[in-house]
Short mmCIF file of C-alpha atoms and ligand atoms in Angstrom, two decimals:
data_model
loop_
_atom_site.label_atom_id
_atom_site.label_comp_id
_atom_site.label_asym_id
_atom_site.label_seq_id
_atom_site.Cartn_x
_atom_site.Cartn_y
_atom_site.Cartn_z
CA UNK A 1 -26.31 35.85 -16.42
CA UNK A 2 -22.56 36.24 -16.29
CA UNK A 3 -22.31 39.63 -15.06
CA UNK A 4 -18.93 41.33 -15.37
CA UNK A 5 -19.13 42.69 -11.66
CA UNK A 6 -20.02 39.55 -10.04
CA UNK A 7 -17.38 37.79 -12.08
CA UNK A 8 -14.91 40.47 -10.84
CA UNK A 9 -16.13 39.94 -7.42
CA UNK A 10 -15.30 36.18 -7.46
CA UNK A 11 -11.72 37.03 -8.46
CA UNK A 12 -11.56 39.32 -5.79
CA UNK A 13 -12.65 36.69 -3.21
CA UNK A 14 -10.11 34.39 -4.63
CA UNK A 15 -7.36 36.69 -3.94
CA UNK A 16 -8.72 37.36 -0.68
CA UNK A 17 -8.88 33.56 0.20
CA UNK A 18 -5.14 33.27 -0.65
CA UNK A 19 -4.00 36.67 1.11
CA UNK A 20 -5.82 35.89 4.59
CA UNK A 21 -5.86 32.10 4.15
CA UNK A 22 -8.65 29.52 4.03
CA UNK A 23 -9.69 29.71 7.94
CA UNK A 24 -9.80 33.43 8.04
CA UNK A 25 -11.72 33.71 4.55
CA UNK A 26 -14.52 31.35 5.86
CA UNK A 27 -14.74 32.99 9.10
CA UNK A 28 -15.19 36.61 7.65
CA UNK A 29 -15.85 36.52 4.08
CA UNK A 30 -17.70 33.54 3.19
CA UNK A 31 -20.93 35.10 3.31
CA UNK A 32 -19.84 38.76 1.93
CA UNK A 33 -22.00 39.54 -1.20
CA UNK A 34 -21.64 42.01 -3.67
CA UNK A 35 -24.45 44.61 -3.95
CA UNK A 36 -23.62 47.13 -6.41
CA UNK A 37 -20.77 48.84 -7.99
CA UNK A 38 -21.11 52.76 -9.12
CA UNK A 39 -18.55 54.98 -9.87
CA UNK A 40 -15.33 54.46 -7.55
CA UNK A 41 -17.61 52.86 -4.90
CA UNK A 42 -17.98 49.05 -4.21
CA UNK A 43 -20.89 48.13 -1.89
CA UNK A 44 -20.72 44.88 -0.15
CA UNK A 45 -23.04 43.23 2.30
CA UNK A 46 -22.54 40.98 5.21
CA UNK A 47 -25.41 39.24 7.31
CA UNK A 48 -24.49 40.52 10.84
CA UNK A 49 -23.36 44.04 12.41
CA UNK A 50 -20.45 42.06 14.08
CA UNK A 51 -19.37 40.72 10.80
CA UNK A 52 -19.59 44.24 9.32
CA UNK A 53 -17.57 45.96 12.13
CA UNK A 54 -14.80 43.30 12.52
CA UNK A 55 -14.16 43.26 9.00
CA UNK A 56 -14.16 47.03 8.98
CA UNK A 57 -11.53 47.06 11.43
CA UNK A 58 -9.31 44.55 10.61
CA UNK A 59 -9.43 43.96 6.75
CA UNK A 60 -10.78 46.91 5.57
CA UNK A 61 -7.48 47.84 3.76
CA UNK A 62 -6.93 44.37 2.45
CA UNK A 63 -10.08 44.05 1.01
CA UNK A 64 -9.62 47.39 -0.90
CA UNK A 65 -6.04 46.30 -2.15
CA UNK A 66 -7.32 43.09 -3.22
CA UNK A 67 -10.29 44.96 -4.91
CA UNK A 68 -7.91 47.63 -6.60
CA UNK A 69 -5.64 44.75 -8.15
CA UNK A 70 -8.63 43.54 -10.00
CA UNK A 71 -10.04 47.38 -10.91
CA UNK A 72 -7.46 49.95 -10.16
CA UNK A 73 -10.56 52.85 -10.40
CA UNK A 74 -12.00 51.63 -7.41
CA UNK A 75 -11.37 54.06 -4.35
CA UNK A 76 -14.09 53.08 -1.70
CA UNK A 77 -15.60 49.90 -0.39
CA UNK A 78 -18.97 50.44 1.72
CA UNK A 79 -19.74 47.87 4.04
CA UNK A 80 -23.62 47.31 4.65
CA UNK A 81 -25.66 44.77 6.66
CA UNK A 82 -28.23 42.64 4.74
CA UNK A 83 -31.76 42.52 6.34
CA UNK A 84 -31.99 40.49 9.53
CA UNK A 85 -34.67 38.60 7.85
CA UNK A 86 -32.51 36.64 5.64
CA UNK A 87 -30.63 35.00 8.54
CA UNK A 88 -33.52 33.22 9.65
CA UNK A 89 -34.99 31.91 6.27
CA UNK A 90 -32.98 29.56 4.11
CA UNK A 91 -31.30 31.79 1.84
CA UNK A 92 -32.47 30.95 -2.22
CA UNK A 93 -30.33 29.52 -4.75
CA UNK A 94 -28.64 32.17 -6.61
CA UNK A 95 -28.37 31.72 -10.42
CA UNK A 96 -24.87 32.64 -10.69
CA UNK A 97 -23.63 29.90 -8.52
CA UNK A 98 -25.05 27.57 -11.34
CA UNK A 99 -23.18 28.62 -14.16
CA UNK A 100 -21.37 25.85 -15.37
CA UNK A 101 -17.81 26.51 -16.45
CA UNK A 102 -17.01 29.50 -13.90
CA UNK A 103 -18.42 28.02 -10.94
CA UNK A 104 -16.00 25.19 -11.15
CA UNK A 105 -13.08 27.28 -10.47
CA UNK A 106 -14.78 29.93 -8.25
CA UNK A 107 -13.98 27.90 -5.29
CA UNK A 108 -10.11 26.88 -5.01
CA UNK A 109 -10.91 24.02 -3.00
CA UNK A 110 -12.57 22.54 -6.17
CA UNK A 111 -13.96 19.40 -4.46
CA UNK A 112 -16.77 17.38 -3.33
CA UNK A 113 -20.26 19.38 -2.96
CA UNK A 114 -20.01 22.68 -5.24
CA UNK A 115 -20.46 25.83 -2.97
CA UNK A 116 -23.94 25.57 -2.16
CA UNK A 117 -26.02 28.30 -0.42
CA UNK A 118 -26.78 27.32 3.12
CA UNK A 119 -29.16 24.04 4.05
CA UNK A 120 -31.79 24.73 6.06
CA UNK A 121 -29.31 23.36 8.64
CA UNK A 122 -27.10 25.91 8.47
CA UNK A 123 -29.36 28.60 8.21
CA UNK A 124 -30.67 27.50 11.89
CA UNK A 125 -26.95 27.34 13.11
CA UNK A 126 -26.12 30.87 11.36
CA UNK A 127 -29.50 32.24 12.96
CA UNK A 128 -27.86 31.73 16.38
CA UNK A 129 -24.88 33.49 15.83
CA UNK A 130 -22.58 30.61 14.80
CA UNK A 131 -19.61 30.64 12.22
CA UNK A 132 -20.42 29.57 8.77
CA UNK A 133 -20.43 25.73 8.55
CA UNK A 134 -18.81 24.04 5.27
CA UNK A 135 -20.83 21.47 3.80
CA UNK A 136 -18.20 19.61 2.78
CA UNK A 137 -16.60 19.23 6.51
CA UNK A 138 -19.06 16.24 7.42
CA UNK A 139 -18.50 12.62 9.35
CA UNK A 140 -18.88 11.10 5.67
CA UNK A 141 -16.09 12.68 4.23
CA UNK A 142 -13.83 12.13 7.28
CA UNK A 143 -11.22 9.56 6.87
CA UNK A 144 -10.70 7.59 9.78
CA UNK A 145 -6.86 6.30 10.30
CA UNK A 146 -4.23 5.50 13.32
CA UNK A 147 -3.66 9.18 14.00
CA UNK A 148 -7.55 10.48 14.40
CA UNK A 149 -9.17 7.20 15.69
CA UNK A 150 -9.91 8.06 19.25
CA UNK A 151 -10.78 11.83 18.51
CA UNK A 152 -13.33 10.52 15.53
CA UNK A 153 -14.85 8.16 18.03
CA UNK A 154 -15.14 10.94 20.71
CA UNK A 155 -16.68 13.16 18.66
CA UNK A 156 -18.96 10.62 17.14
CA UNK A 157 -19.69 9.72 20.41
CA UNK A 158 -20.79 13.53 21.40
CA UNK A 159 -22.66 14.17 18.27
CA UNK A 160 -24.98 11.11 18.90
CA UNK A 161 -25.80 11.88 22.05
CA UNK A 162 -29.48 12.66 22.92
CA UNK A 163 -30.64 15.78 25.18
CA UNK A 164 -30.44 14.50 28.94
CA UNK A 165 -28.21 11.74 28.32
CA UNK A 166 -25.17 11.78 30.94
CA UNK A 167 -22.02 13.58 29.52
CA UNK A 168 -19.40 11.25 29.10
CA UNK A 169 -16.34 13.51 28.75
CA UNK A 170 -16.76 17.28 29.26
CA UNK A 171 -15.09 19.00 27.87
CA UNK A 172 -13.89 17.08 24.93
CA UNK A 173 -10.77 19.01 23.82
CA UNK A 174 -8.93 17.85 20.82
CA UNK A 175 -5.50 19.08 19.64
CA UNK A 176 -3.30 19.02 16.64
CA UNK A 177 -0.88 21.28 14.55
CA UNK A 178 -2.36 22.73 11.20
CA UNK A 179 -4.27 20.80 8.53
CA UNK A 180 -4.79 17.97 10.43
CA UNK A 181 -8.48 17.58 10.66
CA UNK A 182 -9.60 19.48 13.70
CA UNK A 183 -12.27 22.08 12.11
CA UNK A 184 -13.31 19.14 9.83
CA UNK A 185 -14.20 17.00 12.80
CA UNK A 186 -15.64 20.16 15.05
CA UNK A 187 -18.08 20.86 11.95
CA UNK A 188 -18.79 17.17 11.44
CA UNK A 189 -20.33 17.70 15.11
CA UNK A 190 -22.18 20.37 14.24
CA UNK A 191 -23.69 18.98 11.21
CA UNK A 192 -24.82 15.99 12.76
CA UNK A 193 -25.73 17.29 15.78
CA UNK A 194 -27.98 19.81 14.53
CA UNK A 195 -29.54 17.47 11.86
CA UNK A 196 -32.26 16.17 14.25
CA UNK A 197 -34.15 19.13 15.91
CA UNK A 198 -33.63 17.76 19.70
CA UNK A 199 -30.34 19.51 20.17
CA UNK A 200 -28.68 22.85 19.73
CA UNK A 201 -25.31 22.43 18.53
CA UNK A 202 -23.46 25.75 18.20
CA UNK A 203 -20.04 26.03 16.50
CA UNK A 204 -17.67 29.19 16.75
CA UNK A 205 -14.60 29.95 16.28
CA UNK A 206 -12.66 31.70 18.88
CA UNK A 207 -12.14 34.57 17.26
CA UNK A 208 -16.18 34.84 16.50
CA UNK A 209 -16.67 34.34 20.36
CA UNK A 210 -14.57 36.88 21.09
CA UNK A 211 -15.93 39.51 18.61
CA UNK A 212 -19.31 38.59 19.51
CA UNK A 213 -18.91 39.25 22.85
CA UNK A 214 -17.01 42.46 22.36
CA UNK A 215 -19.89 43.66 20.28
CA UNK A 216 -22.67 42.40 22.64
CA UNK A 217 -20.69 44.58 25.43
CA UNK A 218 -20.57 47.63 23.33
CA UNK A 219 -24.24 47.34 22.33
CA UNK A 220 -25.30 46.22 25.79
CA UNK A 221 -26.47 43.29 24.72
CA UNK A 222 -24.04 41.26 26.94
CA UNK A 223 -26.63 39.70 28.93
CA UNK A 224 -28.66 38.40 25.87
CA UNK A 225 -25.46 36.99 24.56
CA UNK A 226 -24.89 34.98 27.84
CA UNK A 227 -28.36 33.83 28.00
CA UNK A 228 -28.09 32.73 24.03
CA UNK A 229 -24.82 30.86 24.76
CA UNK A 230 -26.23 29.15 27.87
CA UNK A 231 -29.33 27.52 26.15
CA UNK A 232 -27.09 25.74 23.85
CA UNK A 233 -26.77 22.05 24.22
CA UNK A 234 -23.49 21.51 22.63
CA UNK A 235 -20.99 24.38 22.12
CA UNK A 236 -18.28 23.71 19.88
CA UNK A 237 -15.19 26.14 19.86
CA UNK A 238 -12.62 25.97 17.28
CA UNK A 239 -9.14 27.58 17.22
CA UNK A 240 -9.00 28.12 21.13
CA UNK A 241 -5.61 29.56 20.95
CA UNK A 242 -6.80 32.62 19.54
CA UNK A 243 -8.75 33.65 22.21
CA UNK A 244 -7.46 36.77 23.65
CA UNK A 245 -8.16 39.61 26.08
CA UNK A 246 -8.67 39.52 29.76
CA UNK A 247 -12.69 40.12 29.69
CA UNK A 248 -13.18 37.69 26.85
CA UNK A 249 -11.54 35.08 28.80
CA UNK A 250 -13.40 35.81 31.91
CA UNK A 251 -16.77 35.55 29.71
CA UNK A 252 -15.51 32.07 28.32
CA UNK A 253 -14.28 30.86 31.62
CA UNK A 254 -17.63 31.83 32.93
CA UNK A 255 -19.60 30.34 30.20
CA UNK A 256 -17.60 26.87 30.14
CA UNK A 257 -18.14 26.52 33.85
CA UNK A 258 -21.91 27.25 33.35
CA UNK A 259 -22.37 24.93 30.35
CA UNK A 260 -20.46 22.21 32.15
CA UNK A 261 -21.95 22.59 35.47
CA UNK A 262 -25.71 22.52 33.62
CA UNK A 263 -24.53 19.00 32.19
CA UNK A 264 -24.19 20.48 28.52
CA UNK A 265 -21.50 19.41 26.23
CA UNK A 266 -18.48 21.80 25.45
CA UNK A 267 -16.20 20.48 22.65
CA UNK A 268 -12.94 22.49 21.98
CA UNK A 269 -10.30 22.61 19.34
CA UNK A 270 -6.67 24.09 19.57
CA UNK A 271 -3.24 23.65 18.14
CA UNK A 272 -1.66 22.81 21.40
CA UNK A 273 -2.71 20.92 24.77
CA UNK A 274 -4.69 22.69 27.59
CA UNK A 275 -1.27 23.24 29.71
CA UNK A 276 0.32 25.10 26.97
CA UNK A 277 -2.48 27.73 26.43
CA UNK A 278 -0.31 30.34 28.26
CA UNK A 279 -2.63 33.44 28.06
CA UNK A 280 -5.48 31.59 29.68
CA UNK A 281 -6.04 31.40 33.47
CA UNK A 282 -4.88 28.33 35.56
CA UNK A 283 -8.00 27.64 36.33
CA UNK A 284 -9.34 27.55 32.89
CA UNK A 285 -6.62 25.59 31.93
CA UNK A 286 -7.08 23.11 34.48
CA UNK A 287 -10.94 22.79 33.68
CA UNK A 288 -10.02 22.17 29.90
CA UNK A 289 -7.64 19.46 31.05
CA UNK A 290 -10.24 17.73 33.22
CA UNK A 291 -12.36 16.12 30.45
CA UNK A 292 -11.21 14.23 27.51
CA UNK A 293 -8.02 15.53 25.97
CA UNK A 294 -7.27 14.10 22.68
CA UNK A 295 -4.20 14.68 20.23
CA UNK A 296 -4.68 14.01 16.73
CA UNK A 297 -0.96 12.99 15.03
CA UNK A 298 0.08 13.88 11.62
CA UNK A 299 -1.62 12.17 8.58
CA UNK A 300 0.40 8.96 7.82
CA UNK A 301 1.06 8.12 4.55
CA UNK A 302 -1.90 5.05 4.35
CA UNK A 303 -4.26 7.96 5.83
CA UNK A 304 -3.06 10.56 3.32
CA UNK A 305 -3.52 7.91 0.44
CA UNK A 306 -7.16 7.33 1.53
CA UNK A 307 -8.07 10.94 1.88
CA UNK A 308 -6.71 11.29 -1.70
CA UNK A 309 -8.96 8.59 -2.81
CA UNK A 310 -11.89 9.77 -1.19
CA UNK A 311 -11.36 13.17 -2.60
CA UNK A 312 -11.12 11.77 -6.12
CA UNK A 313 -14.40 9.71 -5.54
CA UNK A 314 -16.27 13.09 -4.49
CA UNK A 315 -14.62 15.06 -7.49
CA UNK A 316 -16.01 12.51 -9.97
CA UNK A 317 -19.63 13.52 -9.14
CA UNK A 318 -18.96 16.82 -10.46
CA UNK A 319 -16.18 16.35 -13.06
CA UNK A 320 -17.25 12.67 -14.58
CA UNK A 321 -14.02 12.43 -16.63
CA UNK A 322 -11.60 13.27 -13.67
CA UNK A 323 -9.49 10.19 -12.97
CA UNK A 324 -6.37 10.05 -11.02
CA UNK A 325 -4.25 6.73 -11.70
CA UNK A 326 -3.53 4.95 -8.53
CA UNK A 327 0.22 5.38 -9.31
CA UNK A 328 -0.25 9.20 -8.98
CA UNK A 329 -2.11 9.18 -5.81
CA UNK A 330 0.39 7.14 -4.45
CA UNK A 331 3.19 9.58 -5.48
CA UNK A 332 1.27 12.36 -3.92
CA UNK A 333 0.64 10.50 -0.64
CA UNK A 334 4.08 10.31 -0.54
CA UNK A 335 5.74 13.26 -0.97
CA UNK A 336 2.94 15.74 0.23
CA UNK A 337 3.70 15.13 3.82
CA UNK A 338 2.44 18.60 5.07
CA UNK A 339 -0.90 18.40 5.89
CA UNK A 340 -4.60 17.83 4.57
CA UNK A 341 -4.51 21.54 2.95
CA UNK A 342 -1.84 20.50 0.57
CA UNK A 343 -3.23 17.66 -0.27
CA UNK A 344 -6.41 19.07 -1.26
CA UNK A 345 -4.20 21.84 -2.89
CA UNK A 346 -2.28 19.09 -5.01
CA UNK A 347 -5.58 17.49 -6.25
CA UNK A 348 -7.08 20.94 -7.13
CA UNK A 349 -3.94 21.53 -9.50
CA UNK A 350 -4.43 18.46 -11.28
CA UNK A 351 -8.10 18.92 -11.79
CA UNK A 352 -7.77 22.28 -13.17
CA UNK A 353 -4.77 21.05 -15.17
CA UNK A 354 -6.95 18.45 -16.96
CA UNK A 355 -9.86 20.59 -17.30
CA UNK A 356 -8.01 23.33 -18.99
CA UNK A 357 -5.72 21.37 -21.14
CA UNK A 358 -8.10 18.01 -21.61
CA UNK A 359 -5.18 15.84 -21.06
CA UNK A 360 -5.07 12.92 -19.19
CA UNK A 361 -3.24 13.20 -15.77
CA UNK A 362 0.11 11.36 -15.46
CA UNK A 363 2.92 10.87 -13.25
CA UNK A 364 5.19 13.48 -15.00
CA UNK A 365 2.37 15.90 -14.67
CA UNK A 366 1.90 15.28 -11.26
CA UNK A 367 5.37 15.81 -10.56
CA UNK A 368 5.75 19.23 -12.22
CA UNK A 369 2.23 20.32 -10.90
CA UNK A 370 2.97 19.58 -7.17
CA UNK A 371 6.62 20.15 -7.17
CA UNK A 372 6.45 23.17 -4.88
CA UNK A 373 4.09 21.39 -2.25
CA UNK A 374 6.67 19.43 -1.45
CA UNK A 375 7.84 20.52 2.06
CA UNK A 376 10.12 19.16 4.45
CA UNK A 377 8.40 18.07 7.48
CA UNK A 378 7.31 20.55 10.29
CA UNK A 379 9.82 20.62 12.87
CA UNK A 380 8.67 18.12 15.63
CA UNK A 381 7.08 19.90 18.71
CA UNK A 382 9.79 19.81 21.30
CA UNK A 383 8.55 19.15 25.08
CA UNK A 384 10.21 20.75 27.95
CA UNK A 385 10.07 17.53 29.53
CA UNK A 386 11.97 15.82 26.99
CA UNK A 387 14.73 18.69 26.84
CA UNK A 388 15.32 17.82 30.61
CA UNK A 389 15.23 14.21 30.08
CA UNK A 390 17.88 14.11 27.37
CA UNK A 391 20.07 17.22 28.94
CA UNK A 392 19.76 15.15 32.39
CA UNK A 393 21.20 11.98 30.28
CA UNK A 394 23.88 13.76 28.48
CA UNK A 395 25.34 15.30 31.79
CA UNK A 396 24.66 12.28 33.99
CA UNK A 397 22.55 13.97 36.36
CA UNK A 398 18.79 13.30 37.20
CA UNK A 399 15.78 15.20 35.97
CA UNK A 400 15.05 15.76 39.57
CA UNK A 401 18.42 17.54 39.60
CA UNK A 402 17.61 20.00 37.25
CA UNK A 403 14.19 20.88 39.14
CA UNK A 404 15.92 20.78 42.52
CA UNK A 405 17.41 24.01 44.10
CA UNK A 406 21.00 22.69 44.37
CA UNK A 407 23.63 24.90 43.23
CA UNK A 408 26.70 22.82 42.78
CA UNK A 409 28.52 23.24 39.34
CA UNK A 410 27.71 19.79 38.04
CA UNK A 411 23.89 20.81 38.21
CA UNK A 412 23.93 24.47 37.46
CA UNK A 413 25.44 24.32 33.85
CA UNK A 414 23.35 21.34 32.67
CA UNK A 415 20.38 23.04 33.72
CA UNK A 416 21.37 26.25 32.26
CA UNK A 417 21.75 24.38 29.03
CA UNK A 418 18.21 22.92 29.43
CA UNK A 419 16.61 26.43 29.91
CA UNK A 420 18.24 27.37 26.90
CA UNK A 421 17.19 24.69 24.86
CA UNK A 422 13.68 25.35 26.34
CA UNK A 423 13.90 28.90 25.13
CA UNK A 424 15.00 28.11 21.68
CA UNK A 425 13.16 25.06 20.70
CA UNK A 426 9.92 25.65 22.07
CA UNK A 427 7.46 28.67 22.39
CA UNK A 428 7.43 28.71 25.86
CA UNK A 429 7.83 31.98 27.67
CA UNK A 430 10.28 32.69 30.03
CA UNK A 431 7.93 32.64 32.76
CA UNK A 432 6.29 29.31 31.72
CA UNK A 433 10.17 27.80 31.67
CA UNK A 434 10.65 29.07 34.80
CA UNK A 435 7.68 27.32 36.33
CA UNK A 436 8.81 24.03 34.62
CA UNK A 437 12.09 24.28 36.27
CA UNK A 438 10.85 23.96 39.62
CA UNK A 439 9.21 27.05 39.66
CA UNK A 440 12.07 29.29 39.13
CA UNK A 441 11.73 33.11 38.61
CA UNK A 442 11.51 34.27 34.66
CA UNK A 443 14.92 36.42 35.28
CA UNK A 444 16.68 33.06 36.36
CA UNK A 445 15.55 31.67 32.99
CA UNK A 446 16.81 34.64 31.16
CA UNK A 447 20.36 34.99 32.84
CA UNK A 448 20.67 31.32 31.82
CA UNK A 449 19.60 31.89 28.33
CA UNK A 450 22.19 35.02 28.17
CA UNK A 451 24.90 32.85 29.66
CA UNK A 452 24.96 30.02 27.49
CA UNK A 453 24.34 32.12 24.55
CA UNK A 454 27.76 33.96 25.34
CA UNK A 455 29.58 30.72 26.42
CA UNK A 456 28.26 29.51 22.80
CA UNK A 457 30.09 32.10 21.18
CA UNK A 458 33.55 31.27 22.84
CA UNK A 459 33.62 27.85 23.56
CA UNK A 460 33.68 25.42 20.79
CA UNK A 461 33.14 22.27 22.63
CA UNK A 462 30.02 23.32 24.30
CA UNK A 463 28.70 24.85 20.97
CA UNK A 464 29.15 21.29 19.72
CA UNK A 465 27.36 19.60 22.51
CA UNK A 466 24.61 22.27 22.36
CA UNK A 467 24.43 21.19 18.27
CA UNK A 468 24.38 17.50 19.06
CA UNK A 469 21.47 18.11 21.97
CA UNK A 470 19.36 20.02 19.30
CA UNK A 471 19.77 17.19 16.81
CA UNK A 472 18.48 14.50 19.29
CA UNK A 473 15.59 16.42 20.17
CA UNK A 474 14.68 17.11 16.85
CA UNK A 475 14.99 13.83 15.30
P1 LIG B 1 -7.17 22.19 10.94
O1 LIG B 1 -8.43 22.58 11.49
O2 LIG B 1 -6.75 20.98 11.88
O3 LIG B 1 -6.24 22.77 10.79
P2 LIG B 1 -8.76 21.23 8.56
O4 LIG B 1 -9.84 20.54 9.32
O5 LIG B 1 -9.04 22.60 8.13
O6 LIG B 1 -7.44 21.30 9.77
O7 LIG B 1 -8.15 20.13 7.66
C1 LIG B 1 -7.45 20.72 6.44
C2 LIG B 1 -7.84 19.71 5.30
O8 LIG B 1 -7.57 18.43 5.38
C3 LIG B 1 -9.37 19.89 5.01
O9 LIG B 1 -10.06 20.01 3.84
C4 LIG B 1 -9.91 18.59 5.60
O10 LIG B 1 -10.81 18.30 4.80
C5 LIG B 1 -8.69 17.72 5.30
N1 LIG B 1 -8.80 16.61 6.39
C6 LIG B 1 -7.86 16.78 7.30
N2 LIG B 1 -8.11 15.37 8.09
C7 LIG B 1 -8.74 14.74 7.25
C8 LIG B 1 -9.33 13.30 7.32
N3 LIG B 1 -9.21 12.61 8.34
N4 LIG B 1 -10.40 13.00 6.23
C9 LIG B 1 -10.86 13.91 5.44
N5 LIG B 1 -10.09 14.76 5.08
C10 LIG B 1 -9.49 15.21 6.26
MG1 LIG B 2 -8.77 24.64 11.75
#
């Protein structure tokens, strides 16, 4: 039955999702449930203790704020842990989920499968302590194009291997910018790999890994945690760039080594290549780089169009009247360049619009609805090596000169310019830049950056030169 508390809870969840973003939401809130609402107190439950304390320590205020925006009389939110039994049994279908009209818009993504309670695969996966798996992120719904062919093939290969097969590339390391399909590919591996009972595939976000480990330490279960991880056949870690803290990193390093040495498969995704994970220990970085490292490029227009077509086809199963003329899809594919999430957002709006107004989708409607999703392309990721190459060419010296210890004026200035550009155009730290410039100290880099900053203020010619270099690098 439609229950006002549950409906309010759905709205609070929508707010939360917008406030914290899809990834955080699905990691920490996807399995939160409303237990009761009495007076000014809301009781929510989560399936595990660590989810509870993570949410309490990181998101308690946001949660309360979101709730208060829907219901100002709420003063307190209590979190409890649901009984452990639920974790190991396939959860039952809740009647609220099948309410026809409301449930269509419960989920801002709106496409593919309606948000079904976990299938047996994900119940088993969650019992192992894995991060929640989204039923829509499977190989079947992953569209292959030029930018992701290799990553897709490698992921497929990993998911199809049998227990005891020789591991071909270990770890498999996939990197790409936001919204380019990393999580989709990694979760596909978890779904496909767990489909047979033969192997255990565990999908964890780095945040989750970190938190599980920390809470295991706190409850003196660290050994159990280690043992569990080491019985996994395929360990899949998403968003490795978020792994923080010395002891967690050490633990991660041990786990990685133990699994790889035992011939188990490890798959990793991050937003940058291993060499750029600056907070990680050098040994871990080189271990990560020692397997297969694959970059997924931006989604080209063709691939975007194919993704859109696939989405519309999936949406038709649940919304039979939904139809988007090819011309409109072409338009969206052309202008929404940012990433997969915006493509999805654009279609969701069209879907909501056609549902609510009952009008057919036209080009004009699309133009109006998706205008704000047209974003300038993300600035290109500039590499230190490129900066060195372009600066060397500009000043007619060699790249080796820039890295050398020569101190003649014709090399010193270009070197300083290159270091300055390294600091302003990349996210590299001063020590990292120093390392890439022939192992110099970070104070040398700092000196160079300050020097050029100062000069640019007084020397128009130099300022212009630097602008030109920047433009060349960012094009
Ligand atoms: P990332 O983890 O790299 O930030 P996601 O895997 O979350 O990106 O992808 C963002 C959205 O774009 C998801 O809805 C995903 O399903 C979609 N997407 C990205 N690449 C593809 C693809 N090749 N085929 C189908 N959907 C894709
Ligand atoms: Mg992701």
